[in-house]
Short mmCIF file of C-alpha atoms and ligand atoms in Angstrom, two decimals:
data_model
loop_
_atom_site.label_atom_id
_atom_site.label_comp_id
_atom_site.label_asym_id
_atom_site.label_seq_id
_atom_site.Cartn_x
_atom_site.Cartn_y
_atom_site.Cartn_z
CA MET M 1 0.00 0.00 0.00
CA THR M 2 1.43 3.42 -0.90
CA ASN M 3 0.32 6.89 0.13
CA LYS M 4 1.65 10.43 0.18
CA SER M 5 4.49 10.35 2.71
CA LEU M 6 7.68 12.29 3.47
CA VAL M 7 10.47 9.75 3.79
CA SER M 8 13.45 11.50 2.19
CA ILE M 9 14.23 15.11 1.38
CA THR M 10 14.62 13.92 -2.21
CA ASP M 11 10.83 13.39 -2.21
CA TYR M 12 10.61 17.20 -2.48
CA SER M 13 11.37 19.20 -5.64
CA LYS M 14 12.79 22.74 -5.46
CA GLU M 15 9.30 24.13 -6.04
CA LYS M 16 7.86 21.95 -3.27
CA ILE M 17 10.59 23.03 -0.83
CA LEU M 18 9.88 26.70 -1.53
CA SER M 19 6.14 26.17 -1.21
CA ILE M 20 6.54 24.41 2.19
CA LEU M 21 8.84 27.21 3.39
CA ASP M 22 6.19 29.80 2.46
CA LYS M 23 3.64 27.78 4.43
CA ALA M 24 6.02 27.59 7.40
CA ALA M 25 6.34 31.39 7.36
CA ALA M 26 2.54 31.69 7.40
CA PHE M 27 2.39 29.33 10.40
CA GLU M 28 5.07 31.30 12.20
CA ALA M 29 2.94 34.43 11.74
CA ASN M 30 -0.13 32.56 13.00
CA PRO M 31 0.80 29.30 14.78
CA ASN M 32 -2.47 28.79 16.67
CA GLN M 33 -5.24 27.72 14.32
CA LYS M 34 -7.87 24.96 14.23
CA ILE M 35 -6.73 23.37 10.95
CA LEU M 36 -6.19 19.92 12.53
CA ASP M 37 -9.43 19.91 14.51
CA GLY M 38 -10.70 16.29 14.55
CA LYS M 39 -7.37 14.85 13.33
CA VAL M 40 -5.28 12.36 15.29
CA ILE M 41 -1.51 12.29 14.72
CA ALA M 42 0.60 9.37 16.01
CA THR M 43 4.20 9.91 17.12
CA LEU M 44 6.04 6.56 17.25
CA PHE M 45 9.55 7.06 18.61
CA PHE M 46 11.57 3.84 18.67
CA GLU M 47 14.65 5.97 19.50
CA PRO M 48 15.12 8.90 21.93
CA SER M 49 14.30 12.48 20.92
CA THR M 50 13.75 15.86 22.54
CA ARG M 51 13.30 18.39 19.74
CA THR M 52 11.75 16.31 16.99
CA ARG M 53 9.05 14.64 19.03
CA LEU M 54 8.16 17.67 21.14
CA SER M 55 8.12 20.07 18.20
CA PHE M 56 5.89 17.71 16.19
CA GLU M 57 3.56 17.41 19.16
CA THR M 58 3.60 21.17 19.71
CA ALA M 59 2.88 21.69 16.01
CA VAL M 60 -0.19 19.42 16.21
CA ASN M 61 -1.45 20.82 19.52
CA ARG M 62 -1.21 24.40 18.26
CA LEU M 63 -3.32 23.44 15.24
CA GLY M 64 -6.04 21.81 17.34
CA GLY M 65 -5.18 18.17 16.58
CA ARG M 66 -4.70 15.30 19.05
CA VAL M 67 -1.54 13.25 19.57
CA ILE M 68 -1.20 9.55 20.40
CA GLY M 69 1.94 7.43 20.47
CA PHE M 70 4.98 6.42 22.46
CA SER M 71 8.39 7.89 23.19
CA ASP M 72 9.92 4.60 24.29
CA ALA M 73 9.48 1.44 22.21
CA ALA M 74 9.81 -0.63 25.41
CA THR M 75 6.29 0.49 26.31
CA SER M 76 4.88 -0.72 22.97
CA SER M 77 4.13 -4.28 21.83
CA SER M 78 7.23 -4.21 19.63
CA SER M 79 8.95 -5.24 22.89
CA LYS M 80 6.87 -8.47 22.69
CA GLY M 81 8.04 -9.11 19.15
CA GLU M 82 5.32 -7.38 17.13
CA THR M 83 6.67 -6.54 13.68
CA LEU M 84 7.00 -3.02 12.35
CA LYS M 85 4.50 -3.93 9.63
CA ASP M 86 1.85 -4.98 12.14
CA THR M 87 2.55 -1.94 14.34
CA ILE M 88 2.11 0.44 11.40
CA ILE M 89 -1.06 -1.27 10.13
CA MET M 90 -2.54 -1.08 13.63
CA VAL M 91 -1.63 2.57 14.22
CA SER M 92 -2.90 3.55 10.78
CA ASN M 93 -6.29 2.22 11.96
CA TYR M 94 -6.23 4.87 14.69
CA ALA M 95 -4.42 7.91 13.32
CA ASP M 96 -4.63 10.19 10.26
CA LEU M 97 -0.85 10.52 9.96
CA ILE M 98 2.14 8.79 11.57
CA VAL M 99 5.42 10.44 12.57
CA MET M 100 8.05 7.75 13.14
CA ARG M 101 11.65 7.62 14.34
CA HIS M 102 13.26 4.21 13.98
CA PRO M 103 16.86 2.97 14.33
CA ILE M 104 16.89 0.95 11.09
CA GLU M 105 17.76 2.65 7.79
CA GLY M 106 14.91 2.13 5.35
CA ALA M 107 12.31 1.58 8.09
CA ALA M 108 10.41 4.74 7.12
CA ARG M 109 10.21 3.79 3.44
CA TYR M 110 8.98 0.33 4.44
CA ALA M 111 6.42 1.84 6.81
CA SER M 112 5.17 4.14 4.03
CA GLU M 113 4.60 1.07 1.85
CA VAL M 114 2.42 -0.74 4.41
CA SER M 115 0.65 2.25 5.98
CA ARG M 116 -2.85 3.36 5.09
CA VAL M 117 -1.98 6.93 6.16
CA PRO M 118 0.96 9.27 5.42
CA ILE M 119 4.24 8.59 7.19
CA ILE M 120 6.68 11.33 8.14
CA ASN M 121 10.19 10.04 8.66
CA ALA M 122 11.45 11.59 11.89
CA ARG M 123 14.81 9.85 11.21
CA ASP M 124 15.62 6.30 10.23
CA GLY M 125 19.02 5.43 11.67
CA ALA M 126 21.84 7.28 9.93
CA ASN M 127 19.74 7.67 6.80
CA GLN M 128 17.25 10.57 6.50
CA HIS M 129 15.62 13.23 8.69
CA PRO M 130 13.76 15.32 6.12
CA THR M 131 11.86 17.63 8.49
CA GLN M 132 15.20 18.56 10.11
CA THR M 133 16.30 19.61 6.63
CA MET M 134 13.13 21.64 6.14
CA LEU M 135 13.66 23.53 9.40
CA ASP M 136 17.33 24.02 8.47
CA LEU M 137 16.29 25.48 5.11
CA TYR M 138 13.68 27.64 6.79
CA SER M 139 16.30 28.93 9.22
CA ILE M 140 18.77 29.65 6.43
CA LYS M 141 16.16 31.52 4.36
CA LYS M 142 14.99 33.50 7.38
CA THR M 143 18.47 34.58 8.38
CA GLN M 144 19.94 35.17 4.91
CA GLY M 145 16.83 36.36 3.06
CA THR M 146 17.50 33.79 0.31
CA LEU M 147 18.66 30.23 -0.27
CA GLU M 148 20.54 31.15 -3.44
CA ASN M 149 24.34 31.42 -3.85
CA LEU M 150 25.27 30.93 -0.19
CA SER M 151 28.57 29.73 1.26
CA ILE M 152 27.93 26.91 3.72
CA THR M 153 30.58 25.43 5.99
CA MET M 154 29.77 22.04 7.50
CA VAL M 155 31.88 21.02 10.48
CA GLY M 156 32.36 17.83 12.49
CA ASP M 157 30.93 14.43 11.74
CA LEU M 158 30.36 14.63 8.01
CA LYS M 159 30.57 10.85 7.61
CA TYR M 160 27.65 9.71 9.76
CA GLY M 161 25.82 13.06 9.98
CA ARG M 162 22.55 12.55 8.15
CA THR M 163 21.58 16.21 8.62
CA VAL M 164 24.53 17.44 6.58
CA HIS M 165 23.89 14.87 3.86
CA SER M 166 20.23 15.84 3.54
CA LEU M 167 21.03 19.56 3.70
CA LEU M 168 23.65 19.15 0.99
CA MET M 169 21.11 17.48 -1.30
CA ALA M 170 18.39 20.05 -0.61
CA MET M 171 20.74 23.03 -1.06
CA SER M 172 21.91 21.62 -4.40
CA HIS M 173 18.86 23.34 -5.93
CA PHE M 174 20.23 26.75 -4.91
CA ASN M 175 23.80 27.01 -6.26
CA PRO M 176 25.68 26.78 -2.94
CA THR M 177 29.42 26.68 -2.30
CA PHE M 178 30.32 24.10 0.35
CA ASN M 179 33.25 23.93 2.70
CA PHE M 180 33.60 20.55 4.44
CA ILE M 181 35.66 20.56 7.67
CA ALA M 182 36.18 17.18 9.28
CA PRO M 183 38.95 14.92 10.58
CA ASN M 184 40.05 12.28 8.07
CA GLU M 185 38.06 9.62 9.94
CA LEU M 186 34.80 11.58 9.50
CA LYS M 187 35.17 13.12 6.04
CA MET M 188 32.22 13.74 3.75
CA PRO M 189 31.61 10.41 1.98
CA ASP M 190 32.63 10.13 -1.68
CA GLU M 191 29.03 9.61 -2.84
CA TYR M 192 28.10 13.13 -1.68
CA LYS M 193 31.21 14.66 -3.23
CA MET M 194 30.37 12.85 -6.48
CA PHE M 195 26.85 14.23 -6.20
CA CYS M 196 28.26 17.77 -5.90
CA LYS M 197 30.52 17.21 -8.92
CA SER M 198 27.62 15.87 -10.98
CA LYS M 199 25.65 19.05 -10.20
CA GLY M 200 28.57 21.44 -10.77
CA ILE M 201 28.57 22.47 -7.09
CA LYS M 202 31.85 23.88 -5.79
CA PHE M 203 33.29 22.45 -2.57
CA THR M 204 36.51 22.44 -0.57
CA GLU M 205 37.68 20.02 2.13
CA LEU M 206 39.73 20.92 5.20
CA ASN M 207 40.79 19.34 8.48
CA GLU M 208 41.24 22.57 10.48
CA LEU M 209 38.51 24.86 11.79
CA ASN M 210 40.26 28.26 11.79
CA GLU M 211 39.57 31.94 10.90
CA GLU M 212 40.66 31.60 7.30
CA ALA M 213 38.46 28.54 6.77
CA ILE M 214 35.26 30.43 7.66
CA SER M 215 36.08 33.97 6.49
CA ASP M 216 33.61 33.85 3.55
CA THR M 217 30.98 31.68 5.22
CA ASP M 218 27.30 32.63 5.47
CA ILE M 219 26.14 29.54 7.35
CA LEU M 220 28.37 27.67 9.79
CA TYR M 221 26.67 24.30 10.32
CA MET M 222 28.19 22.55 13.34
CA THR M 223 27.50 18.88 14.10
CA ARG M 224 28.00 16.48 16.97
CA VAL M 225 30.32 13.48 16.67
CA GLN M 226 27.72 10.75 17.13
CA LYS M 227 28.97 8.20 19.63
CA GLU M 228 26.02 5.92 18.84
CA ARG M 229 27.18 5.44 15.22
CA PHE M 230 30.64 4.07 16.17
CA THR M 231 31.15 0.32 16.51
CA ASP M 232 34.68 0.91 17.87
CA LEU M 233 34.60 3.29 20.87
CA PHE M 234 38.39 3.73 20.63
CA GLU M 235 37.82 5.40 17.24
CA TYR M 236 35.16 7.65 18.85
CA GLU M 237 37.54 8.70 21.64
CA LYS M 238 40.09 9.80 19.03
CA VAL M 239 37.73 12.27 17.34
CA LYS M 240 35.07 13.22 19.90
CA ASN M 241 36.57 16.60 20.87
CA VAL M 242 38.18 17.46 17.57
CA TYR M 243 36.44 20.86 17.16
CA THR M 244 35.09 23.35 19.70
CA LEU M 245 33.68 26.60 18.35
CA LYS M 246 34.64 29.60 20.53
CA ASN M 247 33.70 33.28 20.31
CA LYS M 248 37.28 34.26 19.41
CA LEU M 249 37.03 32.36 16.15
CA LEU M 250 33.91 34.31 15.15
CA GLU M 251 35.39 37.83 15.57
CA ASN M 252 36.28 38.42 11.91
CA THR M 253 33.50 36.44 10.28
CA LYS M 254 30.84 38.01 8.02
CA GLU M 255 28.15 40.06 9.75
CA ASN M 256 25.39 37.86 8.31
CA LEU M 257 27.01 34.58 9.39
CA ARG M 258 24.72 32.42 11.48
CA ILE M 259 25.68 29.30 13.41
CA LEU M 260 23.34 26.34 13.00
CA HIS M 261 23.42 22.99 14.75
CA PRO M 262 20.72 20.29 14.65
CA LEU M 263 21.33 19.70 18.39
CA PRO M 264 21.89 18.08 20.80
CA ARG M 265 25.42 19.47 21.15
CA VAL M 266 28.09 18.07 23.39
CA THR M 267 31.43 19.90 23.27
CA GLU M 268 31.47 21.28 19.72
CA ILE M 269 30.09 24.74 20.63
CA ASP M 270 31.27 26.54 23.76
CA ALA M 271 28.39 27.65 26.01
CA ASP M 272 29.78 31.25 25.76
CA VAL M 273 28.85 31.29 22.05
CA ASP M 274 25.16 31.01 22.98
CA ASP M 275 25.07 34.78 23.69
CA ASN M 276 26.79 35.70 20.43
CA PRO M 277 24.27 37.32 18.00
CA LYS M 278 25.53 34.91 15.35
CA ALA M 279 24.34 31.89 17.37
CA TYR M 280 21.05 30.70 15.89
CA TYR M 281 20.70 27.03 16.93
CA PHE M 282 18.03 27.46 19.60
CA THR M 283 15.86 29.58 17.28
CA GLN M 284 16.55 27.01 14.56
CA ALA M 285 15.03 24.31 16.81
CA LYS M 286 12.04 26.56 17.49
CA ASN M 287 11.55 26.98 13.74
CA GLY M 288 10.94 23.23 13.68
CA VAL M 289 7.42 23.78 14.97
CA PHE M 290 6.47 25.94 11.96
CA ALA M 291 8.24 23.77 9.39
CA ARG M 292 6.49 20.69 10.81
CA GLN M 293 3.11 22.39 10.85
CA ALA M 294 3.64 23.08 7.14
CA VAL M 295 4.71 19.51 6.32
CA ILE M 296 1.84 17.88 8.26
CA CYS M 297 -0.84 20.12 6.73
CA ASP M 298 0.60 19.69 3.26
CA LEU M 299 0.56 15.87 3.54
CA LEU M 300 -3.02 15.95 4.78
CA GLY M 301 -4.02 18.30 1.97
CA LEU M 302 -5.17 20.95 4.45
CA VAL M 303 -3.22 24.01 3.21
N1 CP L 1 17.73 17.43 15.97
C1 CP L 1 17.11 16.36 16.48
O1 CP L 1 16.67 15.45 15.76
O2 CP L 1 16.99 16.38 17.86
P1 CP L 1 16.31 15.24 18.73
O3 CP L 1 17.15 13.99 18.57
O4 CP L 1 16.30 15.77 20.13
O5 CP L 1 14.93 15.00 18.19
#
């Protein structure tokens, strides 16, 4: 069974991205409406979350819908061995739309094939997190006034970081210039560099995060080194503290530069940076409510 779902950011064309961003702006201007009155949205989180689950639930509550679901798979019958297929068929009997986070890559696509209602992928392992990309794009457009011709520096775990991979693919519509800063162990995978080459997108690769590396940058996208993606913890220990952004490094950067981070952060941004006007990551997370309101209503054909 197939339906209209959002599984990967590649499900969205450039026109669709821009249309959803316009809708998100309208929701930011007026976040409390009764558009979802009578609708039930299920949030099935088989992995932990703070921002994604709570911002989805806030998005639904502010639009007058109801939320069911679980934030811990141990409290669901999957802990008794119920398959994902059966879980999705059951929940699609109850809800009008399902938001799902699952540890297995491809789980969201599979769920979309067996569900009677739209699925929103709230992350499937190290694969895709398309609504994170939509809120990232919304944040970039809000802070820069455009998505076109921007210089974007991505820092940290560029190997396992699904948010940078999805952002790279989405920004490819808008003629970006990328700067990839990572230790050799966590470099941007070849498939994404090949993708850039195939689209004529300029990129550079560096190991060091220093003033020169970010002097032309509009968006500084920091990422966490994800301990949970390493099978060898010795390898994690080698790279876990490789970059820490400090205020000093930002002194000579462009006025319009904004620092984004999908969060949670660990040590990659000093707490002192939080008060810097260029720090945008907490507002970025807040923008998730509006971007998710737009995605939900679009999938349900309500705006
Ligand atoms: N950015 C993000 O997905 O955060 P959570 O894991 O807290 O949902």
